[in-house]
Coordinates of C-alpha atoms in Angstrom, one line a residue:
X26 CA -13.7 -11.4 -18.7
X27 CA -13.9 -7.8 -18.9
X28 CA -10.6 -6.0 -18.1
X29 CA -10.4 -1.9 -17.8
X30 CA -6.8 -0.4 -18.7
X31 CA -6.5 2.9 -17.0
X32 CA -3.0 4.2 -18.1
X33 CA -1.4 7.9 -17.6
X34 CA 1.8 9.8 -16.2
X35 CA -0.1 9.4 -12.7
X36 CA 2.7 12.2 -11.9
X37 CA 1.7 11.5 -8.4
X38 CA -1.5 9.5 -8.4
X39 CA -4.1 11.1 -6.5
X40 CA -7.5 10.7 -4.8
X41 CA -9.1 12.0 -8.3
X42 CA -7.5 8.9 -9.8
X43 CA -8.6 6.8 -6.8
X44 CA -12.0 7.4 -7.1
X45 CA -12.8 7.0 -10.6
X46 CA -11.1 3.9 -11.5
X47 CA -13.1 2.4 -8.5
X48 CA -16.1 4.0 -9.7
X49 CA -16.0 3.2 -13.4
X50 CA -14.9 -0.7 -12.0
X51 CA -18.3 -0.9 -10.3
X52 CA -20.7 0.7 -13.1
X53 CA -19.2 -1.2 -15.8
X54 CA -18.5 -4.6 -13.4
X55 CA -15.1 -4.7 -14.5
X56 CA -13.5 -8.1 -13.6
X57 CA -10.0 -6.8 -13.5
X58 CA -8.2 -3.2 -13.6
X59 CA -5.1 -2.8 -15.1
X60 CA -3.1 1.0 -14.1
X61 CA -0.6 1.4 -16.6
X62 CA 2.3 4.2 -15.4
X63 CA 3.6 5.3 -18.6
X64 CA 7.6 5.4 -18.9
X65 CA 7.5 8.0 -21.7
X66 CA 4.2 10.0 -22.3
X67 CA 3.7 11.0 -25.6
X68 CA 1.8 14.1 -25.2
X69 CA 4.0 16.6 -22.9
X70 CA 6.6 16.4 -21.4
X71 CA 7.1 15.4 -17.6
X72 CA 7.9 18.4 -15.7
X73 CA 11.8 18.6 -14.3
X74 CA 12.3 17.4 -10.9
X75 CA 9.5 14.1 -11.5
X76 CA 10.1 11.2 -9.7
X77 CA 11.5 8.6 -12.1
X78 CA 9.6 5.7 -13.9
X79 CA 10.1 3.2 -11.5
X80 CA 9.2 5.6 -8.3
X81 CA 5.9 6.4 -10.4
X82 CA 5.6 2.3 -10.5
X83 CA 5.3 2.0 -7.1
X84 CA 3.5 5.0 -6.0
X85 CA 0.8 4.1 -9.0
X86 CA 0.8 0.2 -7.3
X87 CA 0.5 1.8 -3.7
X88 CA -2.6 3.8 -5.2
X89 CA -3.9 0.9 -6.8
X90 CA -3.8 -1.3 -3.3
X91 CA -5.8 1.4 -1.7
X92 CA -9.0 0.6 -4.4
X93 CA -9.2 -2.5 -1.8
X94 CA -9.7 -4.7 -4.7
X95 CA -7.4 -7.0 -4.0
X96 CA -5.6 -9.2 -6.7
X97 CA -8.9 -7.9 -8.8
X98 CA -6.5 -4.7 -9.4
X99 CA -2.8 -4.9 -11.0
X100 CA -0.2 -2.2 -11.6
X101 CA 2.1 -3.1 -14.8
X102 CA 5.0 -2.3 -15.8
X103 CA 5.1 -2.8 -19.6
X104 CA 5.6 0.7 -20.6
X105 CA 8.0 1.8 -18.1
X106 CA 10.6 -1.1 -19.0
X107 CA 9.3 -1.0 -22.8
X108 CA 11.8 2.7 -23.8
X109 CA 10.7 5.4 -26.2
X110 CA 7.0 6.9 -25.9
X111 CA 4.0 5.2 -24.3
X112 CA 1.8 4.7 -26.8
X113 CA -1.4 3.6 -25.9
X114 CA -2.1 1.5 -29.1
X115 CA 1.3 -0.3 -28.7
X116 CA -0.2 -1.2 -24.8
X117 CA -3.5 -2.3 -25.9
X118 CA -1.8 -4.6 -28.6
X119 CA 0.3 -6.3 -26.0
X120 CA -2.8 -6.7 -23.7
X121 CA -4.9 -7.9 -26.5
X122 CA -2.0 -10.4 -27.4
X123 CA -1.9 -11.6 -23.7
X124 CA -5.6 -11.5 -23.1
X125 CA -6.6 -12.6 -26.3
X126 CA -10.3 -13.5 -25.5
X127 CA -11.0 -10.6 -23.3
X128 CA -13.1 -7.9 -23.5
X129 CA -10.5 -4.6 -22.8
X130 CA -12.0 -1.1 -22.0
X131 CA -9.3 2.0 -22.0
X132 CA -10.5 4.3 -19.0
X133 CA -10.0 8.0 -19.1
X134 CA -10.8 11.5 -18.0
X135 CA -12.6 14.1 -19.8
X136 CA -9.6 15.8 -21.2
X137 CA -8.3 12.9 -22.7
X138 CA -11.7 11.6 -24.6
X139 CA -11.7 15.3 -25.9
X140 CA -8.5 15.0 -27.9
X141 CA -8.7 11.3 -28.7
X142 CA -8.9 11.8 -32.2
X143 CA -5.8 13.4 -32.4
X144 CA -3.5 10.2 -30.5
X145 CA -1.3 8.0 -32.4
X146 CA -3.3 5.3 -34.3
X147 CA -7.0 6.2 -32.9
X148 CA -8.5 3.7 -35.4
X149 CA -6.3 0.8 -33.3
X150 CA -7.4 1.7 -30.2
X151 CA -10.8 1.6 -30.8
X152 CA -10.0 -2.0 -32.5
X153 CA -8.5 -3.1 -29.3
X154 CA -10.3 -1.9 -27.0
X155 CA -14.1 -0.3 -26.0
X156 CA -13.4 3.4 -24.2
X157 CA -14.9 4.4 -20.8
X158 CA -14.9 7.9 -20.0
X159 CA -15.7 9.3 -17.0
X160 CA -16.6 13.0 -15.9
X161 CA -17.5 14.7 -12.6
X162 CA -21.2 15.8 -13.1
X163 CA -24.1 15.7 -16.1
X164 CA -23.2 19.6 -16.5
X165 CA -19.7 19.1 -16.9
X166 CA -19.3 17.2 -19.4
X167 CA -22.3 15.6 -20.8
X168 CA -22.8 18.2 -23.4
X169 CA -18.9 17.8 -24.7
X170 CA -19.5 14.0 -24.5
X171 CA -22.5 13.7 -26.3
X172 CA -20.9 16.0 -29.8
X173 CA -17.4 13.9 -28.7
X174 CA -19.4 10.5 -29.2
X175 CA -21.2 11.5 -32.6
X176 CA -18.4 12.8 -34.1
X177 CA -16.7 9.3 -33.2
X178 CA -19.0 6.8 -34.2
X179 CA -19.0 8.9 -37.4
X180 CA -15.4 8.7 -37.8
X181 CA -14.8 4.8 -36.3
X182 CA -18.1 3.2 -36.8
X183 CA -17.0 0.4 -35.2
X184 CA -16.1 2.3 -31.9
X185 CA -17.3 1.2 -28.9
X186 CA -17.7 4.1 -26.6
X187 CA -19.7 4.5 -23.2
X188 CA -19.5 7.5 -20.8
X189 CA -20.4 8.1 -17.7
X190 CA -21.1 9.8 -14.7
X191 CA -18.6 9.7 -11.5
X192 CA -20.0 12.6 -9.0
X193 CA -18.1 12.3 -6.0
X194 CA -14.3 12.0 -8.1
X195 CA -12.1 14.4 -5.7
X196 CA -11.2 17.2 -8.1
X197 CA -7.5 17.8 -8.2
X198 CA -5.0 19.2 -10.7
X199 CA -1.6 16.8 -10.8
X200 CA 0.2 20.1 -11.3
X201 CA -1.6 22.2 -8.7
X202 CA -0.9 19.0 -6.5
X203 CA 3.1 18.7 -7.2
X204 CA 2.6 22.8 -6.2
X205 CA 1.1 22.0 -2.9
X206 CA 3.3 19.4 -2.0
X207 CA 6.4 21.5 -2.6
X208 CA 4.4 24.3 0.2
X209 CA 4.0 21.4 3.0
X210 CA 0.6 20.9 1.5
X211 CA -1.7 18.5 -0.4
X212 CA -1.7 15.5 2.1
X213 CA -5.5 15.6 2.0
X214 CA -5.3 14.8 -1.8
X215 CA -3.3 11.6 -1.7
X216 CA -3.9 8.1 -0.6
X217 CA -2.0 7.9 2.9
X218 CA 0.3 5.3 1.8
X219 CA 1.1 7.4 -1.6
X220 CA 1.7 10.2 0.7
X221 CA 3.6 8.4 2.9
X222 CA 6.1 6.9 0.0
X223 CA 6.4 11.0 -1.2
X224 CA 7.4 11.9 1.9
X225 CA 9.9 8.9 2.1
X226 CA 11.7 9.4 -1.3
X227 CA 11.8 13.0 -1.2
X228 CA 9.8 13.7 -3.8
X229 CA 7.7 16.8 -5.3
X230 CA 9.7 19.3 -3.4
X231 CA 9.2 17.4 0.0
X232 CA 11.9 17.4 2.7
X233 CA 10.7 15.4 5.5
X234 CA 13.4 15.1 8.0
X235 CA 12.3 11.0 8.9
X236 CA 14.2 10.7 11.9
X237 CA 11.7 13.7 13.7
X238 CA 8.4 12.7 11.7
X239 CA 5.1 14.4 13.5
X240 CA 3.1 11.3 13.9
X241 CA 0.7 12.6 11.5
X242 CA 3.5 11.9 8.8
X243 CA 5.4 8.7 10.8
X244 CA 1.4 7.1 9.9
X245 CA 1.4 7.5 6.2
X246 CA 5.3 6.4 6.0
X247 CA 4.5 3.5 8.0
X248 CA 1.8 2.7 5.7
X249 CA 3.8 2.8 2.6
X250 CA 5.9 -0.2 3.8
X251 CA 3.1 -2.4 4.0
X252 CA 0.8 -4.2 1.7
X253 CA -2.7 -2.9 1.8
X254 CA -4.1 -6.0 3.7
X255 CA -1.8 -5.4 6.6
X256 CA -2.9 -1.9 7.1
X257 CA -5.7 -3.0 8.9
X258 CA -3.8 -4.7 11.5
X259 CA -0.9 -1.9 11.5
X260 CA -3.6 0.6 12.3
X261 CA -5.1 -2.0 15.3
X262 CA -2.0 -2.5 17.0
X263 CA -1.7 1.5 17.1
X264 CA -5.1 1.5 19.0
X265 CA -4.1 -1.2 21.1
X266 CA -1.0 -0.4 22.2
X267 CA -2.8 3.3 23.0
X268 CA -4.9 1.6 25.2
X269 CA -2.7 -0.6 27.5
X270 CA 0.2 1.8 27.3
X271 CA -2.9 4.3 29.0
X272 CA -3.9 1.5 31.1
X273 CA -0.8 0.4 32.4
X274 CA 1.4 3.9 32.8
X275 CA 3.6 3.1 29.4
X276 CA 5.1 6.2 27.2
X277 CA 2.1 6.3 24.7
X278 CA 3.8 8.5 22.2
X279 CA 6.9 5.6 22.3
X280 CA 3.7 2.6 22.1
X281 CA 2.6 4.3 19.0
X282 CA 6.0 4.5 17.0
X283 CA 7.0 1.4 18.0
X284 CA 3.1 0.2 16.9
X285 CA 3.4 2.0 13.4
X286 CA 7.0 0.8 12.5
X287 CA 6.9 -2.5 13.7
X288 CA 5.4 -4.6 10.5
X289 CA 7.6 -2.1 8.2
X290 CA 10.0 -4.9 6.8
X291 CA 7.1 -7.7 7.0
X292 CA 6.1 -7.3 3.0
X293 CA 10.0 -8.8 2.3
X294 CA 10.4 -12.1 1.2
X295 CA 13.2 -14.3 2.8
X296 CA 16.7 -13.3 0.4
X297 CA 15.5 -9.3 1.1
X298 CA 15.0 -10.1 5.0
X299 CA 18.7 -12.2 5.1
X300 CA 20.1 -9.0 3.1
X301 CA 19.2 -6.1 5.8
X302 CA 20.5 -9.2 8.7
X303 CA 23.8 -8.6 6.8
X304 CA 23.5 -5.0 6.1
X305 CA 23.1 -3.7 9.8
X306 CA 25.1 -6.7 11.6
X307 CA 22.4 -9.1 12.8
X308 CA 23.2 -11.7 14.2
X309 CA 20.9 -14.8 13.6
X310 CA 20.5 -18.1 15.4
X311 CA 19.9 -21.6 13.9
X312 CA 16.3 -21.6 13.8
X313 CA 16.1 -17.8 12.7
X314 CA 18.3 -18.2 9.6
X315 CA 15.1 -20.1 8.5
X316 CA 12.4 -19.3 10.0
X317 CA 11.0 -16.1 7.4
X318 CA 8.5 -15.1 9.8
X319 CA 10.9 -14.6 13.2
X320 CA 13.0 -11.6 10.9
X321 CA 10.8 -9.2 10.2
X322 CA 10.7 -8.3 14.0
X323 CA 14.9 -8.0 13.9
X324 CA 14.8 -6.3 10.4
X325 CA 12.1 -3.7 11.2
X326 CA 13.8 -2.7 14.4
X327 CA 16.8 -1.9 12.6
X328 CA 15.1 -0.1 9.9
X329 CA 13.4 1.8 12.5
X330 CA 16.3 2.9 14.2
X331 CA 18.8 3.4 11.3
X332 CA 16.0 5.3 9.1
X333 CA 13.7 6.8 11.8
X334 CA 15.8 7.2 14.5
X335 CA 14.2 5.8 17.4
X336 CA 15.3 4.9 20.7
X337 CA 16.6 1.9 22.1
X338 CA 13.1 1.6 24.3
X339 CA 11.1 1.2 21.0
X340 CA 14.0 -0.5 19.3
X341 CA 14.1 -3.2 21.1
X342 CA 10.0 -3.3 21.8
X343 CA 9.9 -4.1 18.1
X344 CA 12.9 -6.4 18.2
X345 CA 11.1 -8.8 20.9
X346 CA 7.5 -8.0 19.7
X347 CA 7.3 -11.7 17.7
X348 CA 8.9 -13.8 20.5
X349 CA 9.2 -12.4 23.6
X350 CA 12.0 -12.6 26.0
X351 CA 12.6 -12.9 29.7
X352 CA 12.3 -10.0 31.4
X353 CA 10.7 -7.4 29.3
X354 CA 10.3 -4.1 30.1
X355 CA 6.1 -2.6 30.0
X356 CA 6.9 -1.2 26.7
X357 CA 8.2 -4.4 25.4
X358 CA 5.0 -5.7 27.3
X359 CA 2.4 -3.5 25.3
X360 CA 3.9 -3.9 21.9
X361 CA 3.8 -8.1 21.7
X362 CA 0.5 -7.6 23.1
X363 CA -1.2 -4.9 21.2
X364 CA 0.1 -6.7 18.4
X365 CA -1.6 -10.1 19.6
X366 CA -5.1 -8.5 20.4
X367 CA -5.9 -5.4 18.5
X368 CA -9.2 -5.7 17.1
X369 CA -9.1 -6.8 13.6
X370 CA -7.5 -10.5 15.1
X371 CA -10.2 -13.2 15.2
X372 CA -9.0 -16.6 16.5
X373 CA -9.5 -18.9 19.2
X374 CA -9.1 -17.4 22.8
X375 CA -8.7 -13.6 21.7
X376 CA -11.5 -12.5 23.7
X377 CA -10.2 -14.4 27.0
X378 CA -6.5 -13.0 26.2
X379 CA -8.5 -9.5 25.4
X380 CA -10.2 -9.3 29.2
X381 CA -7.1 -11.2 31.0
X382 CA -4.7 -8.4 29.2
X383 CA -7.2 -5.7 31.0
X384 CA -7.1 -7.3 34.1
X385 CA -3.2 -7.8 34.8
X386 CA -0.8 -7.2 32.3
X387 CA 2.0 -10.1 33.1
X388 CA -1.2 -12.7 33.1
X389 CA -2.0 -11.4 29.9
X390 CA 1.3 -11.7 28.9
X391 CA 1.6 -15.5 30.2
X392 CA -1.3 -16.4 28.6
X393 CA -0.4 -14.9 25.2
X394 CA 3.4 -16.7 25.7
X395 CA 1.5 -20.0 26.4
X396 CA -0.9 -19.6 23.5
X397 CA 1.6 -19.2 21.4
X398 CA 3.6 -22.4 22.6
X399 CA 0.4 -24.5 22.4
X400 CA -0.1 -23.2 18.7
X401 CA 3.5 -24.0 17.2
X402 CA 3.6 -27.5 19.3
X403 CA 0.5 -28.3 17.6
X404 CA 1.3 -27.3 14.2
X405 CA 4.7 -29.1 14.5
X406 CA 6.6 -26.3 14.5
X407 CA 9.6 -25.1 16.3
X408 CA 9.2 -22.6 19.2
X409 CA 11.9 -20.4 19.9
X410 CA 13.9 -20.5 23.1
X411 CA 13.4 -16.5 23.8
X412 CA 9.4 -17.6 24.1
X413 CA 10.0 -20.4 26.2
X414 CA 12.8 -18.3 28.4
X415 CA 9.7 -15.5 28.7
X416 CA 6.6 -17.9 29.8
X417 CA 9.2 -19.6 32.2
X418 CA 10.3 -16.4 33.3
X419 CA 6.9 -15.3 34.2
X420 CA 5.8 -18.6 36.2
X421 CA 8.6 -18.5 38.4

């Protein structure tokens, strides 16, 4: 297996970042990617005001998702937790030591193939591990890359060097960046969901006030909640709830909040959802207090309201967008069902529920109820009273 290791301060990690790790992945058919964040760099100093080691961590692994590589792509965590200064031999020697019959390839930038001669224990690395350095365009670096390589080879003959290539990496400076961000600027040079967990935490000089986000910020925030496969859907119910809201007279500013917030808890894991029931006073029934998949629609309201400050209309149309309940109001109506048919959902009877939902809203809505019941009956599991109490409310 061939496994590239593309460490650095990633102080944030940016769109430059982005697309060279994916494009070095591909020209080298890399079978796994490894970012390393390092805790400590060894070769300047992080600038004051940086975001700590662990916020890096997750702002590297939100980057990372957005390579759409899947589990092919993995953000670690060795050198933040390891203390003292990153060294990249120290890494590889752990990697090597866990991937012992692996072929490792350390990827990096132009600047950093320059001066490689001059890291801590060159002769290591290039015992460890092949190097893969990338540059923008033939007349940018080729000429430096070609008298780096010779004087190398001559140096560690039993380097293993290829360069290479990457037109198209967006060109951005990680200082020029933090600059920008501190001005209200720089959104274009981020991954949204990096953006969005920037503008969350505060970071770089940003001082969103989350509780009145533009929706051109509430998006990327949203986004940084969720694991990159559920973007996607996020993004669908957004368009979908656009739609019928339009269709049916609903507040389509409120649809689209209420749209973009409500999967924001769904990434948490059953202890994490039963910890926010506690922290804002919810109140569970029997079958909630197991059922994981029933408290992301409870948690996520309250997150919305407590950190975002939305109404009670969009509060409680992500409260009741998982089961339902009798009598809901057309907002209520347009959230469970954007979030039932919005395009990127593929499963028996979509299309019908799709052109009923167009037709007459409350059909739609008994249809998706029943759907729902027929599913969980058949499955053998539980259905919860609130979606019973909401198909029987609608039948009469």
């Amino acid at each position: 297996m061939k496994i590239g290791v593309y460490g650095g301060t990633f102080n944030p990690p940016h769109l430059g970042h982005v697309t060279a790790a994916r494009a070095v992945f591909e020209l080298l058919k890399l079978d796994r990617l490894l970012l390393v964040p390092a805790g400590l760099p060894p070769h300047k100093a992080l600038p004051a005001g940086s975001p700590t080691p662990e916020q890096r961590l997750e702002l590297t692994r939100l980057a990372g998702e957005q390579l759409g590589l899947g589990d092919r792509v993995q953000t670690l965590d060795i050198e933040v937790h390891r203390g003292g200064r990153s060294f990249t031999a120290d890494t590889l020697r752990q990697l090597k030591e866990q991937y012992p019959d692996d072929e490792l390839w350390l990827l990096m930038g132009t600047d950093m193939f320059l001066t490689l001669q001059d890291w801590h224990t060159p002769e290591e690395i290039f015992s460890l591990a092949g190097i893969a350095a990338f540059g923008r365009t033939e007349a940018d670096t080729e000429e430096l890359f070609s008298a780096q390589r010779d004087s190398l080879y001559r140096t560690y003959p039993q380097a293993r060097i290829f360069t290479l290539t990457v037109p198209g990496v967006v060109d951005v400076s990680s200082t020029e960046l933090r600059d920008l961000l501190a001005r209200g600027e720089g959104a274009n040079l981020l991954p949204p969901a990096v953006y969005g967990y920037i503008l969350r935490e505060g970071l770089y000089g940003t001082h969103a006030d989350l509780k009145h986000l533009p929706l051109s910020q509430l998006r990327p925030v949203a986004l940084s909640y969720l694991k990159h496969q559920r973007i996607p859907h996020v993004l669908g119910t957004e368009q979908e709830a656009i739609r019928l809201a339009e269709r049916y007279g609903a507040d389509v500013e409120k649809a689209r909040v209420a749209a973009l917030l409500h999967d924001c808890t769904k990434r948490l894991d059953m202890e994490e959802q039963l910890a926010l029931c506690r922290q804002y006073g919810i109140q569970l029934d029997e079958l909630e207090q197991r059922a994981l998949k029933l408290l992301h629609a409870k948690t996520g309201a309250a997150i919305a309201r407590e950190v975002f400050g939305v109404d009670d209309e969009i509060y409680r149309a992500i409260w009741w967008h998982t089961t339902g309940h009798a009598g809901m109001t057309l907002l209520e109506k347009v959230m469970y069902l954007a979030d039932y048919i919005e395009p990127s959902r593929d499963f028996p009877g979509v299309e019908e529920l799709r052109r009923v939902c167009y037709e007459d809203l409350d059909q739609g809505l008994l249809l998706g109820l029943e759907m729902t019941i027929q599913e969980m009956t058949a499955m053998g599991n539980p259905v919860h009273r609130a979606t019973v109490e909401a198909r029987d409310a609608l039948k009469g």
